[in-house]
């Protein structure tokens, strides 16, 4: 037995197999450490001015990397020594096999650092420590590299779009302090600038680990702040597009507004004239009053025209939308007022038409000269064609003529026709 070898003395064949296995492990470890040394994320971390959690974790990672190389040197020294001893002769002596067993299978690899000045570990224990440390460092390096590969480029593209939008917004008067969208542009610009600086200096703060993955770098970049800025930029773009649309068709919309308000004013003027006529021609009738044109709408229209002259598109946009809605309402109000005012004249015209229609029917049947019909027609006609016209009396007179005509026009039970013939 070899007390310090961790088990029995290895045979020559077991030594050879152990050397081959540990040689392969040693080569794999060296390749991994060199790959880590050349990793783009590690080089960026080394050269960056880090802050926050990334600075803290990278400081620990650098210590781990130093320790990994120290462990590797210990493994290299032990492997070189074992290879030298094994190469001395084809059939090693028992003492040489004991020495090889201690190097390859015992807890005789001495490492320093950590909480203890020195430790004696087996090859398997040392390799396990190296694997754990390597995974921790690689996880940090891969996460930082993923964040730096994803976010800064996207932020730069968004910032470029932001600059173009800001120039366009300024051209139509959307500026900080003058329009809410201008204030939003300024805020998003500051947010993106701060976000980029933080991503560069503290990438790990923008990394969301994947709790279910044990692979180094398992997770994704945190894009919450970037996505929020992108959505805000879309909202601002829509607002600027709306202002540009106002600039493009402002003159046509102002012309239409002037036309609508002009028609409303003319309709109200017609209603006032009609009211005077109705009051003169119709007696005992309730005629609603007619208001004048809307001074507020005309003032706002003048203000809108002033905004257009001064290219204050951001002020013109909401005012035009409000004016268009209220101008249409004003025109409808004017039309309703005209209809209400002229209703008595329409009623008189309807009564006149009804009276003449019944007289024409009586004339076709040869009954127009019946004394009762003549008398009642004259009464109704005098009321309808005399100013001021008493609509209630005229309507009653027309109804009496209608009733008399209905009685006269009933067929004769004796079989005579409307002319008195059989």
Tab-separated table of C-alpha atoms in Angstrom:
chain	number	residue	atom	x	y	z
A	1	UNK	CA	0.000	0.000	0.000
A	2	UNK	CA	0.964	3.613	-0.511
A	3	UNK	CA	-0.630	5.704	2.254
A	4	UNK	CA	-0.121	8.973	0.390
A	5	UNK	CA	-1.256	7.663	-2.946
A	6	UNK	CA	-4.925	7.448	-2.052
A	7	UNK	CA	-5.029	3.668	-2.707
A	8	UNK	CA	-2.935	0.697	-3.802
A	9	UNK	CA	0.306	1.061	-5.698
A	10	UNK	CA	-0.556	1.302	-9.378
A	11	UNK	CA	0.755	-1.285	-11.779
A	12	UNK	CA	2.764	-0.341	-14.835
A	13	UNK	CA	-0.320	-0.688	-17.058
A	14	UNK	CA	-2.441	1.407	-14.632
A	15	UNK	CA	0.252	4.103	-14.567
A	16	UNK	CA	0.319	4.239	-18.357
A	17	UNK	CA	-3.450	4.479	-18.559
A	18	UNK	CA	-3.484	7.208	-15.885
A	19	UNK	CA	-0.789	9.183	-17.701
A	20	UNK	CA	-2.755	8.985	-20.959
A	21	UNK	CA	-5.995	10.069	-19.272
A	22	UNK	CA	-4.435	12.891	-17.291
A	23	UNK	CA	-2.465	13.998	-20.320
A	24	UNK	CA	-5.711	14.359	-22.272
A	25	UNK	CA	-7.314	16.241	-19.353
A	26	UNK	CA	-4.283	18.498	-19.119
A	27	UNK	CA	-4.463	19.290	-22.833
A	28	UNK	CA	-8.201	20.031	-22.627
A	29	UNK	CA	-7.686	22.320	-19.631
A	30	UNK	CA	-4.928	24.192	-21.405
A	31	UNK	CA	-7.103	24.644	-24.504
A	32	UNK	CA	-9.988	25.953	-22.375
A	33	UNK	CA	-7.790	28.386	-20.485
A	34	UNK	CA	-6.231	29.686	-23.688
A	35	UNK	CA	-9.675	30.056	-25.263
A	36	UNK	CA	-10.799	31.978	-22.193
A	37	UNK	CA	-7.681	34.139	-22.470
A	38	UNK	CA	-8.568	34.991	-26.091
A	39	UNK	CA	-12.329	35.428	-25.532
A	40	UNK	CA	-13.539	38.760	-26.933
A	41	UNK	CA	-15.647	39.388	-23.847
A	42	UNK	CA	-12.638	38.905	-21.538
A	43	UNK	CA	-10.533	41.327	-23.568
A	44	UNK	CA	-13.329	43.908	-23.438
A	45	UNK	CA	-13.712	43.453	-19.692
A	46	UNK	CA	-9.969	43.915	-19.203
A	47	UNK	CA	-9.951	47.178	-21.136
A	48	UNK	CA	-13.256	48.651	-19.937
A	49	UNK	CA	-13.807	51.238	-17.232
A	50	UNK	CA	-16.235	49.081	-15.293
A	51	UNK	CA	-18.726	50.082	-12.624
A	52	UNK	CA	-21.337	48.486	-10.408
A	53	UNK	CA	-21.909	44.758	-10.225
A	54	UNK	CA	-19.726	44.074	-13.267
A	55	UNK	CA	-16.729	45.703	-11.626
A	56	UNK	CA	-17.200	43.660	-8.477
A	57	UNK	CA	-17.667	40.353	-10.306
A	58	UNK	CA	-14.798	40.979	-12.723
A	59	UNK	CA	-12.421	41.718	-9.833
A	60	UNK	CA	-13.277	38.327	-8.354
A	61	UNK	CA	-13.053	36.691	-11.778
A	62	UNK	CA	-9.531	38.030	-12.350
A	63	UNK	CA	-8.465	36.471	-9.071
A	64	UNK	CA	-10.085	33.222	-10.166
A	65	UNK	CA	-8.265	33.274	-13.511
A	66	UNK	CA	-4.928	33.780	-11.727
A	67	UNK	CA	-5.763	30.873	-9.462
A	68	UNK	CA	-6.742	28.684	-12.450
A	69	UNK	CA	-3.375	29.232	-14.095
A	70	UNK	CA	-1.671	28.475	-10.792
A	71	UNK	CA	-3.655	25.232	-10.560
A	72	UNK	CA	-2.757	24.444	-14.141
A	73	UNK	CA	0.917	25.011	-13.420
A	74	UNK	CA	0.650	22.573	-10.503
A	75	UNK	CA	-0.944	19.984	-12.778
A	76	UNK	CA	1.706	20.572	-15.433
A	77	UNK	CA	4.529	20.169	-12.958
A	78	UNK	CA	3.048	16.957	-11.565
A	79	UNK	CA	2.401	15.553	-15.035
A	80	UNK	CA	5.908	16.440	-16.261
A	81	UNK	CA	7.454	14.817	-13.205
A	82	UNK	CA	5.336	11.662	-13.665
A	83	UNK	CA	6.269	11.449	-17.334
A	84	UNK	CA	9.959	11.878	-16.477
A	85	UNK	CA	9.849	9.109	-13.853
A	86	UNK	CA	7.949	6.792	-16.190
A	87	UNK	CA	10.414	7.430	-19.025
A	88	UNK	CA	13.425	6.258	-17.005
A	89	UNK	CA	12.888	2.589	-17.769
A	90	UNK	CA	10.468	0.326	-19.511
A	91	UNK	CA	9.699	-1.651	-16.390
A	92	UNK	CA	9.736	0.777	-13.430
A	93	UNK	CA	10.775	-0.425	-9.979
A	94	UNK	CA	8.378	-0.622	-7.037
A	95	UNK	CA	9.726	2.648	-5.618
A	96	UNK	CA	9.141	4.331	-8.969
A	97	UNK	CA	5.610	2.896	-9.180
A	98	UNK	CA	4.982	4.164	-5.641
A	99	UNK	CA	6.200	7.624	-6.634
A	100	UNK	CA	4.033	7.573	-9.755
A	101	UNK	CA	1.005	6.426	-7.748
A	102	UNK	CA	1.454	9.335	-5.350
A	103	UNK	CA	1.678	11.813	-8.262
A	104	UNK	CA	-1.206	10.394	-10.271
A	105	UNK	CA	-3.602	8.925	-7.741
A	106	UNK	CA	-2.890	10.457	-4.363
A	107	UNK	CA	-3.530	13.724	-2.581
A	108	UNK	CA	-0.060	15.050	-3.244
A	109	UNK	CA	-0.740	18.067	-5.463
A	110	UNK	CA	0.120	21.100	-3.345
A	111	UNK	CA	-1.711	24.352	-4.038
A	112	UNK	CA	-1.576	27.662	-2.181
A	113	UNK	CA	-3.978	30.543	-1.777
A	114	UNK	CA	-7.550	30.757	-0.582
A	115	UNK	CA	-8.323	30.582	3.095
A	116	UNK	CA	-5.420	28.234	3.767
A	117	UNK	CA	-1.738	28.740	3.049
A	118	UNK	CA	-1.402	25.367	1.354
A	119	UNK	CA	-3.577	22.406	0.519
A	120	UNK	CA	-2.860	18.891	-0.636
A	121	UNK	CA	-5.308	17.711	-3.255
A	122	UNK	CA	-5.707	14.825	-5.613
A	123	UNK	CA	-5.678	15.348	-9.345
A	124	UNK	CA	-9.472	14.793	-9.499
A	125	UNK	CA	-10.127	17.344	-6.733
A	126	UNK	CA	-7.930	19.931	-8.406
A	127	UNK	CA	-9.580	19.402	-11.805
A	128	UNK	CA	-13.022	19.789	-10.175
A	129	UNK	CA	-11.962	23.107	-8.629
A	130	UNK	CA	-10.664	24.257	-11.983
A	131	UNK	CA	-13.917	23.308	-13.711
A	132	UNK	CA	-16.004	25.237	-11.187
A	133	UNK	CA	-13.805	28.358	-11.373
A	134	UNK	CA	-13.616	28.194	-15.160
A	135	UNK	CA	-17.417	27.956	-15.465
A	136	UNK	CA	-17.897	30.973	-13.175
A	137	UNK	CA	-15.483	33.123	-15.159
A	138	UNK	CA	-16.822	31.961	-18.526
A	139	UNK	CA	-20.394	32.665	-17.394
A	140	UNK	CA	-19.434	36.255	-16.552
A	141	UNK	CA	-17.430	36.750	-19.755
A	142	UNK	CA	-20.126	35.243	-21.990
A	143	UNK	CA	-22.889	37.308	-20.335
A	144	UNK	CA	-20.949	40.583	-20.700
A	145	UNK	CA	-20.103	39.751	-24.304
A	146	UNK	CA	-23.753	38.955	-25.097
A	147	UNK	CA	-24.948	42.263	-23.630
A	148	UNK	CA	-22.259	44.255	-25.436
A	149	UNK	CA	-23.034	42.459	-28.692
A	150	UNK	CA	-26.771	43.105	-28.458
A	151	UNK	CA	-27.566	46.379	-26.742
A	152	UNK	CA	-25.045	49.088	-27.787
A	153	UNK	CA	-25.596	48.491	-31.513
A	154	UNK	CA	-29.370	48.596	-31.084
A	155	UNK	CA	-29.106	51.713	-28.938
A	156	UNK	CA	-26.914	53.375	-31.572
A	157	UNK	CA	-29.446	52.597	-34.316
A	158	UNK	CA	-32.255	53.982	-32.188
A	159	UNK	CA	-30.180	57.060	-31.361
A	160	UNK	CA	-29.546	57.657	-35.079
A	161	UNK	CA	-33.277	57.412	-35.749
A	162	UNK	CA	-33.847	59.755	-32.832
A	163	UNK	CA	-31.482	62.338	-34.320
A	164	UNK	CA	-33.286	62.225	-37.674
A	165	UNK	CA	-36.649	62.547	-35.963
A	166	UNK	CA	-35.411	65.449	-33.841
A	167	UNK	CA	-34.287	67.364	-36.944
A	168	UNK	CA	-37.644	66.707	-38.601
A	169	UNK	CA	-39.522	67.717	-35.452
A	170	UNK	CA	-37.556	70.962	-35.141
A	171	UNK	CA	-38.408	71.822	-38.755
A	172	UNK	CA	-42.116	71.860	-37.888
A	173	UNK	CA	-41.754	73.621	-34.545
A	174	UNK	CA	-41.839	70.578	-32.267
A	175	UNK	CA	-39.223	71.637	-29.721
A	176	UNK	CA	-38.663	71.187	-25.999
A	177	UNK	CA	-40.743	73.669	-24.054
A	178	UNK	CA	-43.002	74.359	-27.022
A	179	UNK	CA	-44.656	71.012	-27.615
A	180	UNK	CA	-45.105	67.899	-25.442
A	181	UNK	CA	-43.535	65.734	-28.149
A	182	UNK	CA	-40.476	68.002	-28.069
A	183	UNK	CA	-40.152	67.433	-24.332
A	184	UNK	CA	-40.499	63.690	-24.908
A	185	UNK	CA	-37.760	63.803	-27.554
A	186	UNK	CA	-35.401	65.515	-25.115
A	187	UNK	CA	-36.203	63.002	-22.386
A	188	UNK	CA	-35.731	59.950	-24.650
A	189	UNK	CA	-32.418	61.372	-25.900
A	190	UNK	CA	-31.138	61.702	-22.339
A	191	UNK	CA	-32.419	58.230	-21.430
A	192	UNK	CA	-30.669	56.605	-24.389
A	193	UNK	CA	-27.402	58.409	-23.687
A	194	UNK	CA	-27.474	57.293	-20.049
A	195	UNK	CA	-28.522	53.762	-21.031
A	196	UNK	CA	-25.613	53.332	-23.443
A	197	UNK	CA	-23.081	54.551	-20.887
A	198	UNK	CA	-24.454	52.173	-18.252
A	199	UNK	CA	-24.499	49.219	-20.655
A	200	UNK	CA	-20.853	49.818	-21.561
A	201	UNK	CA	-19.652	50.202	-17.981
A	202	UNK	CA	-21.917	47.680	-16.235
A	203	UNK	CA	-23.166	45.061	-18.734
A	204	UNK	CA	-23.970	42.470	-16.084
A	205	UNK	CA	-26.614	44.826	-14.670
A	206	UNK	CA	-28.453	44.279	-17.966
A	207	UNK	CA	-28.271	40.487	-17.949
A	208	UNK	CA	-31.188	38.234	-17.000
A	209	UNK	CA	-29.861	34.745	-16.099
A	210	UNK	CA	-31.779	31.702	-17.202
A	211	UNK	CA	-32.512	29.939	-13.937
A	212	UNK	CA	-33.110	26.630	-15.682
A	213	UNK	CA	-29.843	26.572	-17.611
A	214	UNK	CA	-26.439	25.555	-16.270
A	215	UNK	CA	-24.609	26.488	-19.483
A	216	UNK	CA	-22.161	29.419	-19.229
A	217	UNK	CA	-23.882	32.610	-20.359
A	218	UNK	CA	-27.333	31.059	-20.041
A	219	UNK	CA	-29.777	33.944	-20.121
A	220	UNK	CA	-30.613	37.007	-22.194
A	221	UNK	CA	-29.924	40.759	-22.290
A	222	UNK	CA	-32.414	42.909	-20.370
A	223	UNK	CA	-34.003	45.191	-23.014
A	224	UNK	CA	-36.792	46.695	-20.883
A	225	UNK	CA	-35.394	50.246	-20.915
A	226	UNK	CA	-34.448	50.005	-24.586
A	227	UNK	CA	-37.923	48.748	-25.525
A	228	UNK	CA	-39.542	51.543	-23.523
A	229	UNK	CA	-37.464	54.140	-25.375
A	230	UNK	CA	-38.332	52.529	-28.726
A	231	UNK	CA	-42.069	52.684	-27.931
A	232	UNK	CA	-41.768	56.305	-26.840
A	233	UNK	CA	-39.985	57.101	-30.100
A	234	UNK	CA	-42.833	55.512	-32.092
A	235	UNK	CA	-45.358	57.661	-30.216
A	236	UNK	CA	-43.318	60.792	-30.907
A	237	UNK	CA	-42.979	59.852	-34.585
A	238	UNK	CA	-46.768	59.559	-34.911
A	239	UNK	CA	-47.208	62.966	-33.279
A	240	UNK	CA	-44.641	64.569	-35.581
A	241	UNK	CA	-46.268	62.926	-38.604
A	242	UNK	CA	-49.595	64.391	-37.522
A	243	UNK	CA	-48.040	67.860	-37.292
A	244	UNK	CA	-46.458	67.414	-40.728
A	245	UNK	CA	-49.872	66.375	-42.062
A	246	UNK	CA	-51.325	69.584	-40.666
A	247	UNK	CA	-48.632	71.623	-42.389
A	248	UNK	CA	-49.339	69.873	-45.692
A	249	UNK	CA	-53.117	70.428	-45.818
A	250	UNK	CA	-53.540	73.368	-43.438
A	251	UNK	CA	-54.553	75.823	-46.194
A	252	UNK	CA	-57.204	73.486	-47.610
A	253	UNK	CA	-58.622	72.858	-44.162
A	254	UNK	CA	-58.699	76.570	-43.362
A	255	UNK	CA	-60.484	77.269	-46.673
A	256	UNK	CA	-63.076	74.618	-45.856
A	257	UNK	CA	-63.538	76.054	-42.359
A	258	UNK	CA	-64.098	79.544	-43.766
A	259	UNK	CA	-66.629	78.113	-46.229
A	260	UNK	CA	-68.521	76.206	-43.529
A	261	UNK	CA	-68.669	79.192	-41.183
A	262	UNK	CA	-69.672	81.456	-44.099
A	263	UNK	CA	-72.536	79.125	-44.999
A	264	UNK	CA	-73.578	79.001	-41.346
A	265	UNK	CA	-73.567	82.818	-41.190
A	266	UNK	CA	-75.570	83.106	-44.425
A	267	UNK	CA	-78.072	80.548	-43.189
A	268	UNK	CA	-78.516	82.442	-39.918
A	269	UNK	CA	-78.939	85.712	-41.853
A	270	UNK	CA	-81.566	83.999	-44.031
A	271	UNK	CA	-83.283	82.738	-40.886
A	272	UNK	CA	-83.388	86.255	-39.412
A	273	UNK	CA	-84.888	87.640	-42.660
A	274	UNK	CA	-87.387	84.799	-42.775
A	275	UNK	CA	-88.371	85.449	-39.176
A	276	UNK	CA	-89.201	89.054	-40.023
A	277	UNK	CA	-91.310	87.855	-42.963
A	278	UNK	CA	-93.074	85.243	-40.850
A	279	UNK	CA	-93.901	87.758	-38.136
A	280	UNK	CA	-95.398	90.019	-40.816
A	281	UNK	CA	-97.343	87.310	-42.658
A	282	UNK	CA	-98.391	84.889	-39.911
A	283	UNK	CA	-100.550	85.922	-36.990
A	284	UNK	CA	-100.689	84.273	-33.585
A	285	UNK	CA	-97.640	82.128	-34.273
A	286	UNK	CA	-94.702	81.401	-31.962
A	287	UNK	CA	-91.552	82.044	-34.001
A	288	UNK	CA	-88.236	81.160	-32.271
A	289	UNK	CA	-85.514	83.808	-31.998
A	290	UNK	CA	-82.459	83.544	-34.261
A	291	UNK	CA	-78.988	84.045	-32.783
A	292	UNK	CA	-76.149	85.818	-34.511
A	293	UNK	CA	-72.952	84.259	-35.899
A	294	UNK	CA	-70.508	82.665	-33.427
A	295	UNK	CA	-67.891	85.267	-32.581
A	296	UNK	CA	-65.774	82.699	-30.709
A	297	UNK	CA	-65.460	80.462	-33.771
A	298	UNK	CA	-64.448	83.404	-35.966
A	299	UNK	CA	-61.840	84.443	-33.392
A	300	UNK	CA	-60.441	80.914	-33.272
A	301	UNK	CA	-60.381	80.765	-37.062
A	302	UNK	CA	-58.357	83.984	-37.117
A	303	UNK	CA	-56.001	82.500	-34.504
A	304	UNK	CA	-55.589	79.369	-36.635
A	305	UNK	CA	-54.701	81.468	-39.653
A	306	UNK	CA	-52.127	83.284	-37.507
A	307	UNK	CA	-50.581	79.980	-36.405
A	308	UNK	CA	-50.271	78.960	-40.038
A	309	UNK	CA	-48.582	82.231	-41.027
A	310	UNK	CA	-46.073	81.816	-38.190
A	311	UNK	CA	-45.553	78.095	-38.984
A	312	UNK	CA	-46.689	77.110	-35.487
A	313	UNK	CA	-47.925	73.756	-36.712
A	314	UNK	CA	-47.937	72.145	-33.293
A	315	UNK	CA	-50.430	74.800	-32.092
A	316	UNK	CA	-52.459	74.693	-35.282
A	317	UNK	CA	-53.010	70.919	-35.237
A	318	UNK	CA	-55.281	70.606	-32.154
A	319	UNK	CA	-57.049	73.904	-32.924
A	320	UNK	CA	-57.984	72.780	-36.442
A	321	UNK	CA	-59.449	69.524	-35.188
A	322	UNK	CA	-61.595	71.354	-32.641
A	323	UNK	CA	-62.662	74.013	-35.135
A	324	UNK	CA	-63.699	71.502	-37.788
A	325	UNK	CA	-65.988	69.711	-35.371
A	326	UNK	CA	-67.540	72.895	-33.974
A	327	UNK	CA	-67.939	74.536	-37.413
A	328	UNK	CA	-69.957	71.568	-38.664
A	329	UNK	CA	-72.092	71.783	-35.528
A	330	UNK	CA	-72.599	75.517	-36.141
A	331	UNK	CA	-73.811	74.901	-39.691
A	332	UNK	CA	-76.272	72.254	-38.497
A	333	UNK	CA	-77.528	74.648	-35.821
A	334	UNK	CA	-78.074	77.378	-38.417
A	335	UNK	CA	-79.988	75.009	-40.686
A	336	UNK	CA	-82.163	73.848	-37.794
A	337	UNK	CA	-82.869	77.475	-36.873
A	338	UNK	CA	-83.932	78.293	-40.451
A	339	UNK	CA	-86.227	75.262	-40.556
A	340	UNK	CA	-87.826	76.202	-37.237
A	341	UNK	CA	-88.375	79.831	-38.316
A	342	UNK	CA	-89.897	79.009	-41.725
A	343	UNK	CA	-92.166	76.235	-40.453
A	344	UNK	CA	-95.274	78.506	-40.264
A	345	UNK	CA	-94.790	79.491	-43.918
A	346	UNK	CA	-94.480	75.827	-44.809
A	347	UNK	CA	-97.702	75.084	-42.928
A	348	UNK	CA	-99.508	77.926	-44.804
A	349	UNK	CA	-98.190	76.634	-48.118
A	350	UNK	CA	-99.398	73.117	-47.275
A	351	UNK	CA	-102.877	74.448	-46.395
A	352	UNK	CA	-103.031	76.445	-49.630
A	353	UNK	CA	-102.095	73.379	-51.618
A	354	UNK	CA	-104.660	71.222	-49.873
A	355	UNK	CA	-107.431	73.799	-50.466
A	356	UNK	CA	-106.644	74.087	-54.173
A	357	UNK	CA	-106.415	70.309	-54.533
A	358	UNK	CA	-109.934	69.769	-53.145
A	359	UNK	CA	-111.319	72.616	-55.299
A	360	UNK	CA	-109.735	71.025	-58.399
A	361	UNK	CA	-111.290	67.661	-57.481
A	362	UNK	CA	-114.713	69.281	-57.061
A	363	UNK	CA	-114.290	71.056	-60.391
A	364	UNK	CA	-113.566	67.767	-62.182
A	365	UNK	CA	-116.808	66.358	-60.850
A	366	UNK	CA	-118.785	69.513	-61.719
A	367	UNK	CA	-119.432	70.458	-58.091
A	368	UNK	CA	-117.133	73.471	-57.719
A	369	UNK	CA	-120.019	75.948	-57.995
A	370	UNK	CA	-122.077	74.408	-55.235
A	371	UNK	CA	-123.065	77.366	-53.010
A	372	UNK	CA	-121.762	75.786	-49.783
A	373	UNK	CA	-118.461	74.932	-51.399
A	374	UNK	CA	-118.116	78.413	-52.910
A	375	UNK	CA	-118.853	80.025	-49.563
A	376	UNK	CA	-116.449	77.876	-47.580
A	377	UNK	CA	-113.733	78.157	-50.250
A	378	UNK	CA	-113.938	81.943	-50.169
A	379	UNK	CA	-113.619	81.960	-46.378
A	380	UNK	CA	-110.577	79.664	-46.421
A	381	UNK	CA	-108.922	81.488	-49.305
A	382	UNK	CA	-109.404	84.881	-47.679
A	383	UNK	CA	-107.747	83.618	-44.479
A	384	UNK	CA	-104.818	81.980	-46.325
A	385	UNK	CA	-104.086	84.847	-48.694
A	386	UNK	CA	-104.522	87.678	-46.193
A	387	UNK	CA	-101.606	88.970	-44.119
A	388	UNK	CA	-101.127	88.398	-41.316
A	389	UNK	CA	-102.533	84.893	-41.692
A	390	UNK	CA	-104.248	83.276	-38.732
A	391	UNK	CA	-103.008	79.714	-39.198
A	392	UNK	CA	-105.408	78.176	-36.686
A	393	UNK	CA	-108.456	79.805	-38.283
A	394	UNK	CA	-107.184	79.030	-41.778
A	395	UNK	CA	-106.601	75.383	-40.929
A	396	UNK	CA	-110.122	75.139	-39.518
A	397	UNK	CA	-111.559	76.789	-42.645
A	398	UNK	CA	-109.688	74.381	-44.923
A	399	UNK	CA	-110.981	71.457	-42.852
A	400	UNK	CA	-114.577	72.737	-43.176
A	401	UNK	CA	-114.180	73.055	-46.962
A	402	UNK	CA	-112.689	69.545	-47.062
A	403	UNK	CA	-115.675	68.159	-45.127
A	404	UNK	CA	-118.185	69.972	-47.318
A	405	UNK	CA	-116.465	68.726	-50.457
A	406	UNK	CA	-116.569	65.176	-49.125
A	407	UNK	CA	-120.321	65.443	-48.562
A	408	UNK	CA	-121.036	66.945	-51.973
A	409	UNK	CA	-118.837	64.467	-53.818
A	410	UNK	CA	-120.597	61.388	-52.353
A	411	UNK	CA	-122.432	59.535	-55.235
A	412	UNK	CA	-126.253	60.123	-55.497
A	413	UNK	CA	-128.214	57.068	-54.165
A	414	UNK	CA	-130.819	57.717	-56.915
A	415	UNK	CA	-128.268	56.790	-59.548
A	416	UNK	CA	-127.471	60.251	-60.987
A	417	UNK	CA	-123.851	60.987	-61.752
A	418	UNK	CA	-121.982	64.041	-60.635
A	419	UNK	CA	-123.666	66.172	-63.374
A	420	UNK	CA	-127.238	65.194	-62.368
A	421	UNK	CA	-127.692	62.742	-65.260
A	422	UNK	CA	-128.930	59.137	-65.060
